Every structure is written in structure tokens, then in C-alpha cells.
Amino acid sequence: MPRMLLKLERPLSAGTGNDMHHLHVSEIEVLDVSGAKIELRPHDASPFVKKGYRSEGVFLSYEKAVDGDSATATHNDFGPGVQYGSEDHWMAFSLAEPHGTVREVHIVAKQPAWFCRAVGARVSLLRDGAVVWEHVFTEENVVGSGTGGGG
């Protein structure tokens, strides 16, 4: 197991009503104290996030969150044949070694629905499996606007 992981999770406990239980982001970046980007490598994800939703022939799997292209996006699988609200959605990335001390974590989401769906989600840094830092998104600290629902 990698020494340091970043994990983004939208747990079922954040709510599933009004089609709110989805996890989709455009890009995740981690910066060290000098402002340099720390390389993130796909580690693992929950089954629906790992598979991703198929859009225009492309699966929007979690690897797109660290592909360096903010025009791409992830989206958990959903729709016919997918049991909505049956798993916590999460994605995890290892921090490439060696790396400096983490100063900032940036999560970019361009789909307006994410701004509502982010409430109750959390981002964590884990060292050797133990949480060393965690942030839970609230209505007060999600930047942006939008409405829920709509996939």
C-alpha cells in the first residue's frame, strides 16, 4: 500500500434524496508548501466510481480526476441496471514519492450539480492507512452555485 493517499468520498450518510448521491469532479490537485504540484496516481475506487458512467462511448472513471485535463470529468456509473444509493462513492489516489509537505488540496468540479452534491462529502489525507487530515464539505464552504439532480 502506498504511504500517502488522498481519498475523496461521498458517503450514503450525506443523503440520497433528490438524486444527490453522485460523485463527479473535473480535476484534483495537491500542492506542497512551495506551491509545486504533487503527482497523484490512481489507487482504487468504489465499484461504480471505478467503472464510471459511459458518456459518448467513453467511461468517466476516476482516473480522469488526475489526467491533467480540467475539460474531462469523472462520474460514477448510474442509470438502468445500476442500483442507486447502494454504495458509498469514493476514489483514492497515491501521492508520488518523494513529495514535500502537503499545503493545499484543490478539487475542481465544473458540473453545477456538484456544488449541491458536495455537501457532506469529505476529502482525506491518509498516511500508512491513518487519517492525518480531513475536510467535510458544508453549504458554507462549497464555492459555486447550482441545483441538485440531473445525473
Short mmCIF file of N, CA, C and O in Angstrom, two decimals, residues 23-110:
data_model
loop_
_atom_site.label_atom_id
_atom_site.label_comp_id
_atom_site.label_asym_id
_atom_site.label_seq_id
_atom_site.Cartn_x
_atom_site.Cartn_y
_atom_site.Cartn_z
N LEU A 23 -20.90 11.23 -7.47
CA LEU A 23 -19.56 11.77 -7.27
C LEU A 23 -18.95 12.05 -8.63
O LEU A 23 -18.75 11.14 -9.43
N HIS A 24 -18.72 13.33 -8.91
CA HIS A 24 -18.11 13.71 -10.19
C HIS A 24 -17.27 14.96 -10.01
O HIS A 24 -17.70 15.94 -9.41
N VAL A 25 -16.04 14.89 -10.50
CA VAL A 25 -15.11 16.01 -10.41
C VAL A 25 -14.34 16.13 -11.73
O VAL A 25 -14.24 15.16 -12.49
N SER A 26 -13.82 17.31 -11.97
CA SER A 26 -13.02 17.53 -13.18
C SER A 26 -11.54 17.30 -12.93
O SER A 26 -10.85 16.71 -13.76
N GLU A 27 -11.04 17.75 -11.81
CA GLU A 27 -9.61 17.61 -11.54
C GLU A 27 -9.34 17.72 -10.05
O GLU A 27 -10.02 18.46 -9.34
N ILE A 28 -8.35 16.97 -9.58
CA ILE A 28 -7.87 17.05 -8.20
C ILE A 28 -6.38 17.37 -8.26
O ILE A 28 -5.64 16.72 -9.00
N GLU A 29 -5.97 18.36 -7.47
CA GLU A 29 -4.56 18.73 -7.39
C GLU A 29 -4.15 18.83 -5.92
O GLU A 29 -4.93 19.29 -5.09
N VAL A 30 -2.93 18.43 -5.66
CA VAL A 30 -2.34 18.58 -4.33
C VAL A 30 -1.06 19.38 -4.51
O VAL A 30 -0.24 19.08 -5.38
N LEU A 31 -0.90 20.43 -3.68
CA LEU A 31 0.29 21.29 -3.73
C LEU A 31 1.09 21.16 -2.44
O LEU A 31 0.51 21.02 -1.36
N ASP A 32 2.41 21.22 -2.59
CA ASP A 32 3.25 21.20 -1.39
C ASP A 32 3.47 22.63 -0.89
O ASP A 32 2.93 23.58 -1.46
N VAL A 33 4.26 22.79 0.16
CA VAL A 33 4.43 24.11 0.77
C VAL A 33 5.11 25.12 -0.14
O VAL A 33 4.95 26.33 0.05
N SER A 34 5.82 24.66 -1.16
CA SER A 34 6.44 25.59 -2.12
C SER A 34 5.50 25.93 -3.26
O SER A 34 5.84 26.74 -4.12
N GLY A 35 4.31 25.31 -3.29
CA GLY A 35 3.35 25.54 -4.36
C GLY A 35 3.49 24.60 -5.53
O GLY A 35 2.75 24.70 -6.51
N ALA A 36 4.42 23.66 -5.44
CA ALA A 36 4.62 22.68 -6.52
C ALA A 36 3.55 21.59 -6.44
O ALA A 36 3.14 21.17 -5.35
N LYS A 37 3.08 21.13 -7.61
CA LYS A 37 2.10 20.05 -7.66
C LYS A 37 2.76 18.73 -7.27
O LYS A 37 3.88 18.43 -7.68
N ILE A 38 2.04 17.97 -6.46
CA ILE A 38 2.46 16.62 -6.11
C ILE A 38 1.70 15.68 -7.03
O ILE A 38 0.47 15.75 -7.12
N GLU A 39 2.42 14.82 -7.72
CA GLU A 39 1.78 13.89 -8.65
C GLU A 39 0.86 12.93 -7.90
O GLU A 39 1.24 12.35 -6.88
N LEU A 40 -0.36 12.79 -8.42
CA LEU A 40 -1.33 11.84 -7.88
C LEU A 40 -1.46 10.69 -8.87
O LEU A 40 -1.57 10.90 -10.08
N ARG A 41 -1.50 9.47 -8.34
CA ARG A 41 -1.64 8.28 -9.18
C ARG A 41 -2.90 7.53 -8.75
O ARG A 41 -3.13 7.33 -7.55
N PRO A 42 -3.71 7.10 -9.72
CA PRO A 42 -4.91 6.33 -9.37
C PRO A 42 -4.54 5.13 -8.49
O PRO A 42 -3.59 4.41 -8.79
N HIS A 43 -5.28 4.96 -7.40
CA HIS A 43 -5.03 3.85 -6.49
C HIS A 43 -6.20 2.86 -6.49
O HIS A 43 -6.01 1.68 -6.75
N ASP A 44 -7.41 3.35 -6.20
CA ASP A 44 -8.58 2.48 -6.15
C ASP A 44 -9.82 3.35 -6.05
O ASP A 44 -9.73 4.56 -5.81
N ALA A 45 -10.98 2.73 -6.23
CA ALA A 45 -12.25 3.44 -6.14
C ALA A 45 -13.35 2.43 -5.85
O ALA A 45 -13.18 1.23 -6.06
N SER A 46 -14.48 2.95 -5.38
CA SER A 46 -15.65 2.09 -5.19
C SER A 46 -16.09 1.58 -6.57
O SER A 46 -15.77 2.17 -7.60
N PRO A 47 -16.83 0.46 -6.62
CA PRO A 47 -17.15 -0.15 -7.92
C PRO A 47 -17.80 0.78 -8.94
O PRO A 47 -17.39 0.81 -10.10
N PHE A 48 -18.81 1.57 -8.54
CA PHE A 48 -19.49 2.44 -9.51
C PHE A 48 -18.61 3.61 -9.94
O PHE A 48 -18.71 4.10 -11.06
N VAL A 49 -17.75 4.08 -9.05
CA VAL A 49 -16.83 5.17 -9.39
C VAL A 49 -15.70 4.64 -10.27
O VAL A 49 -15.27 5.30 -11.21
N LYS A 50 -15.22 3.44 -9.97
CA LYS A 50 -14.14 2.84 -10.76
C LYS A 50 -14.60 2.61 -12.20
O LYS A 50 -13.87 2.91 -13.15
N LYS A 51 -15.81 2.08 -12.37
CA LYS A 51 -16.32 1.84 -13.72
C LYS A 51 -16.60 3.15 -14.43
O LYS A 51 -16.23 3.35 -15.57
N GLY A 52 -17.28 4.06 -13.76
CA GLY A 52 -17.65 5.34 -14.36
C GLY A 52 -18.86 5.22 -15.26
O GLY A 52 -19.17 4.15 -15.78
N TYR A 53 -19.54 6.32 -15.43
CA TYR A 53 -20.69 6.40 -16.33
C TYR A 53 -20.17 6.46 -17.77
O TYR A 53 -19.18 7.14 -18.05
N ARG A 54 -20.85 5.80 -18.68
CA ARG A 54 -20.44 5.84 -20.09
C ARG A 54 -21.16 7.00 -20.78
O ARG A 54 -22.38 7.04 -20.86
N SER A 55 -20.37 7.93 -21.28
CA SER A 55 -20.90 9.10 -21.98
C SER A 55 -20.20 9.22 -23.33
O SER A 55 -18.97 9.32 -23.39
N GLU A 56 -20.99 9.20 -24.39
CA GLU A 56 -20.46 9.31 -25.75
C GLU A 56 -19.35 8.29 -26.00
O GLU A 56 -18.31 8.61 -26.60
N GLY A 57 -19.55 7.07 -25.52
CA GLY A 57 -18.60 5.99 -25.75
C GLY A 57 -17.39 5.97 -24.84
O GLY A 57 -16.52 5.11 -24.99
N VAL A 58 -17.31 6.91 -23.90
CA VAL A 58 -16.16 6.99 -23.00
C VAL A 58 -16.63 6.79 -21.57
O VAL A 58 -17.61 7.40 -21.15
N PHE A 59 -15.93 5.92 -20.83
CA PHE A 59 -16.25 5.74 -19.41
C PHE A 59 -15.60 6.85 -18.60
O PHE A 59 -14.40 7.10 -18.73
N LEU A 60 -16.39 7.53 -17.79
CA LEU A 60 -15.92 8.66 -16.99
C LEU A 60 -15.41 8.15 -15.64
O LEU A 60 -15.90 8.53 -14.58
N SER A 61 -14.40 7.29 -15.68
CA SER A 61 -13.87 6.66 -14.48
C SER A 61 -12.99 7.62 -13.69
O SER A 61 -12.60 8.69 -14.17
N TYR A 62 -12.65 7.20 -12.50
CA TYR A 62 -11.97 8.09 -11.55
C TYR A 62 -10.59 8.55 -12.00
O TYR A 62 -10.11 9.59 -11.54
N GLU A 63 -9.95 7.85 -12.91
CA GLU A 63 -8.63 8.25 -13.39
C GLU A 63 -8.66 9.63 -14.04
O GLU A 63 -7.65 10.34 -14.07
N LYS A 64 -9.82 10.05 -14.55
CA LYS A 64 -9.93 11.35 -15.22
C LYS A 64 -9.74 12.51 -14.23
O LYS A 64 -9.45 13.62 -14.64
N ALA A 65 -9.85 12.24 -12.94
CA ALA A 65 -9.66 13.30 -11.94
C ALA A 65 -8.21 13.73 -11.83
O ALA A 65 -7.93 14.80 -11.29
N VAL A 66 -7.29 12.93 -12.34
CA VAL A 66 -5.86 13.26 -12.24
C VAL A 66 -5.16 13.18 -13.60
O VAL A 66 -3.97 12.96 -13.67
N ASP A 67 -5.94 13.41 -14.67
CA ASP A 67 -5.34 13.31 -16.01
C ASP A 67 -4.74 14.62 -16.49
O ASP A 67 -4.22 14.71 -17.60
N GLY A 68 -4.81 15.68 -15.66
CA GLY A 68 -4.23 16.96 -16.04
C GLY A 68 -5.07 17.78 -16.99
O GLY A 68 -4.66 18.84 -17.44
N ASP A 69 -6.27 17.32 -17.29
CA ASP A 69 -7.15 18.00 -18.25
C ASP A 69 -8.45 18.37 -17.56
O ASP A 69 -9.31 17.51 -17.34
N SER A 70 -8.62 19.63 -17.21
CA SER A 70 -9.84 20.04 -16.49
C SER A 70 -11.07 20.03 -17.38
O SER A 70 -12.18 20.25 -16.91
N ALA A 71 -10.90 19.75 -18.68
CA ALA A 71 -12.06 19.63 -19.58
C ALA A 71 -12.70 18.24 -19.47
O ALA A 71 -13.83 18.05 -19.90
N THR A 72 -11.98 17.28 -18.90
CA THR A 72 -12.56 15.95 -18.69
C THR A 72 -13.16 15.90 -17.29
O THR A 72 -12.92 16.78 -16.47
N ALA A 73 -13.93 14.87 -17.02
CA ALA A 73 -14.55 14.74 -15.70
C ALA A 73 -14.82 13.28 -15.38
O ALA A 73 -14.92 12.44 -16.27
N THR A 74 -14.94 13.02 -14.09
CA THR A 74 -15.36 11.70 -13.63
C THR A 74 -16.86 11.74 -13.38
O THR A 74 -17.44 12.82 -13.20
N HIS A 75 -17.49 10.60 -13.35
CA HIS A 75 -18.88 10.48 -12.89
C HIS A 75 -19.12 9.02 -12.57
O HIS A 75 -18.83 8.15 -13.39
N ASN A 76 -19.63 8.77 -11.36
CA ASN A 76 -19.97 7.40 -11.00
C ASN A 76 -20.98 6.84 -11.99
O ASN A 76 -21.75 7.58 -12.61
N ASP A 77 -20.98 5.52 -12.15
CA ASP A 77 -21.96 4.88 -13.01
C ASP A 77 -23.35 5.08 -12.41
O ASP A 77 -23.52 5.12 -11.19
N PHE A 78 -24.35 5.23 -13.27
CA PHE A 78 -25.74 5.38 -12.83
C PHE A 78 -26.65 5.01 -14.00
O PHE A 78 -26.18 4.82 -15.12
N GLY A 79 -27.92 4.93 -13.72
CA GLY A 79 -28.90 4.65 -14.78
C GLY A 79 -29.41 3.23 -14.71
O GLY A 79 -29.25 2.53 -13.70
N PRO A 80 -30.04 2.76 -15.80
CA PRO A 80 -30.60 1.40 -15.83
C PRO A 80 -29.55 0.35 -15.50
O PRO A 80 -28.41 0.42 -15.96
N GLY A 81 -29.92 -0.58 -14.65
CA GLY A 81 -29.02 -1.66 -14.26
C GLY A 81 -28.07 -1.31 -13.13
O GLY A 81 -27.29 -2.15 -12.70
N VAL A 82 -28.10 -0.08 -12.64
CA VAL A 82 -27.24 0.34 -11.54
C VAL A 82 -28.13 0.63 -10.34
O VAL A 82 -29.07 1.42 -10.44
N GLN A 83 -27.86 -0.02 -9.21
CA GLN A 83 -28.68 0.16 -8.02
C GLN A 83 -28.28 1.46 -7.31
O GLN A 83 -27.29 1.51 -6.58
N TYR A 84 -29.05 2.50 -7.55
CA TYR A 84 -28.80 3.82 -6.96
C TYR A 84 -28.81 3.74 -5.44
O TYR A 84 -29.65 3.07 -4.84
N GLY A 85 -27.86 4.42 -4.82
CA GLY A 85 -27.84 4.51 -3.36
C GLY A 85 -27.42 3.23 -2.67
O GLY A 85 -27.78 3.01 -1.52
N SER A 86 -26.65 2.38 -3.35
CA SER A 86 -26.27 1.10 -2.76
C SER A 86 -24.82 1.06 -2.28
O SER A 86 -24.39 0.04 -1.74
N GLU A 87 -24.05 2.13 -2.49
CA GLU A 87 -22.66 2.13 -2.03
C GLU A 87 -22.22 3.56 -1.70
O GLU A 87 -22.73 4.52 -2.26
N ASP A 88 -21.26 3.66 -0.78
CA ASP A 88 -20.55 4.92 -0.61
C ASP A 88 -19.71 5.10 -1.87
O ASP A 88 -19.07 4.15 -2.33
N HIS A 89 -19.72 6.29 -2.45
CA HIS A 89 -18.88 6.56 -3.61
C HIS A 89 -17.55 7.13 -3.10
O HIS A 89 -17.54 8.05 -2.27
N TRP A 90 -16.43 6.61 -3.61
CA TRP A 90 -15.12 7.13 -3.22
C TRP A 90 -14.09 6.84 -4.29
O TRP A 90 -14.26 5.95 -5.13
N MET A 91 -13.04 7.65 -4.26
CA MET A 91 -11.88 7.47 -5.13
C MET A 91 -10.65 7.80 -4.33
O MET A 91 -10.67 8.71 -3.48
N ALA A 92 -9.57 7.04 -4.57
CA ALA A 92 -8.33 7.25 -3.81
C ALA A 92 -7.15 7.31 -4.77
O ALA A 92 -7.12 6.60 -5.79
N PHE A 93 -6.19 8.16 -4.41
CA PHE A 93 -5.00 8.38 -5.23
C PHE A 93 -3.77 8.36 -4.33
O PHE A 93 -3.80 8.92 -3.23
N SER A 94 -2.70 7.73 -4.80
CA SER A 94 -1.45 7.76 -4.05
C SER A 94 -0.67 9.01 -4.43
O SER A 94 -0.74 9.49 -5.56
N LEU A 95 0.05 9.54 -3.47
CA LEU A 95 0.93 10.67 -3.69
C LEU A 95 2.30 10.12 -4.07
O LEU A 95 2.86 9.29 -3.34
N ALA A 96 2.80 10.54 -5.23
CA ALA A 96 4.08 10.04 -5.71
C ALA A 96 5.18 10.40 -4.71
O ALA A 96 5.20 11.49 -4.16
N GLU A 97 6.08 9.46 -4.48
CA GLU A 97 7.22 9.68 -3.59
C GLU A 97 8.43 10.07 -4.42
O GLU A 97 8.57 9.61 -5.55
N PRO A 98 9.34 10.86 -3.94
CA PRO A 98 9.20 11.64 -2.71
C PRO A 98 8.35 12.88 -2.97
O PRO A 98 8.21 13.30 -4.11
N HIS A 99 7.79 13.43 -1.94
CA HIS A 99 7.00 14.65 -2.08
C HIS A 99 7.18 15.51 -0.84
O HIS A 99 7.55 15.02 0.22
N GLY A 100 6.91 16.78 -1.01
CA GLY A 100 7.01 17.71 0.10
C GLY A 100 5.79 17.63 0.99
O GLY A 100 4.85 16.86 0.74
N THR A 101 5.77 18.46 2.02
CA THR A 101 4.64 18.54 2.93
C THR A 101 3.44 19.14 2.19
O THR A 101 3.56 20.14 1.50
N VAL A 102 2.29 18.51 2.34
CA VAL A 102 1.08 18.98 1.67
C VAL A 102 0.62 20.29 2.29
O VAL A 102 0.51 20.41 3.51
N ARG A 103 0.34 21.27 1.41
CA ARG A 103 -0.18 22.56 1.86
C ARG A 103 -1.63 22.76 1.45
O ARG A 103 -2.43 23.30 2.20
N GLU A 104 -1.97 22.34 0.22
CA GLU A 104 -3.32 22.59 -0.30
C GLU A 104 -3.82 21.39 -1.10
O GLU A 104 -3.04 20.70 -1.73
N VAL A 105 -5.13 21.23 -1.08
CA VAL A 105 -5.81 20.26 -1.93
C VAL A 105 -6.87 21.03 -2.70
O VAL A 105 -7.67 21.74 -2.11
N HIS A 106 -6.84 20.93 -4.03
CA HIS A 106 -7.82 21.59 -4.88
C HIS A 106 -8.68 20.54 -5.55
O HIS A 106 -8.15 19.60 -6.15
N ILE A 107 -9.98 20.70 -5.48
CA ILE A 107 -10.92 19.83 -6.18
C ILE A 107 -11.74 20.73 -7.09
O ILE A 107 -12.44 21.62 -6.62
N VAL A 108 -11.63 20.49 -8.39
CA VAL A 108 -12.33 21.30 -9.38
C VAL A 108 -13.50 20.48 -9.91
O VAL A 108 -13.34 19.34 -10.34
N ALA A 109 -14.67 21.08 -9.88
CA ALA A 109 -15.88 20.45 -10.42
C ALA A 109 -16.58 21.49 -11.27
O ALA A 109 -16.83 22.60 -10.82
N LYS A 110 -16.87 21.13 -12.50
CA LYS A 110 -17.49 22.10 -13.41
C LYS A 110 -18.97 21.84 -13.63
O LYS A 110 -19.65 22.66 -14.21
#
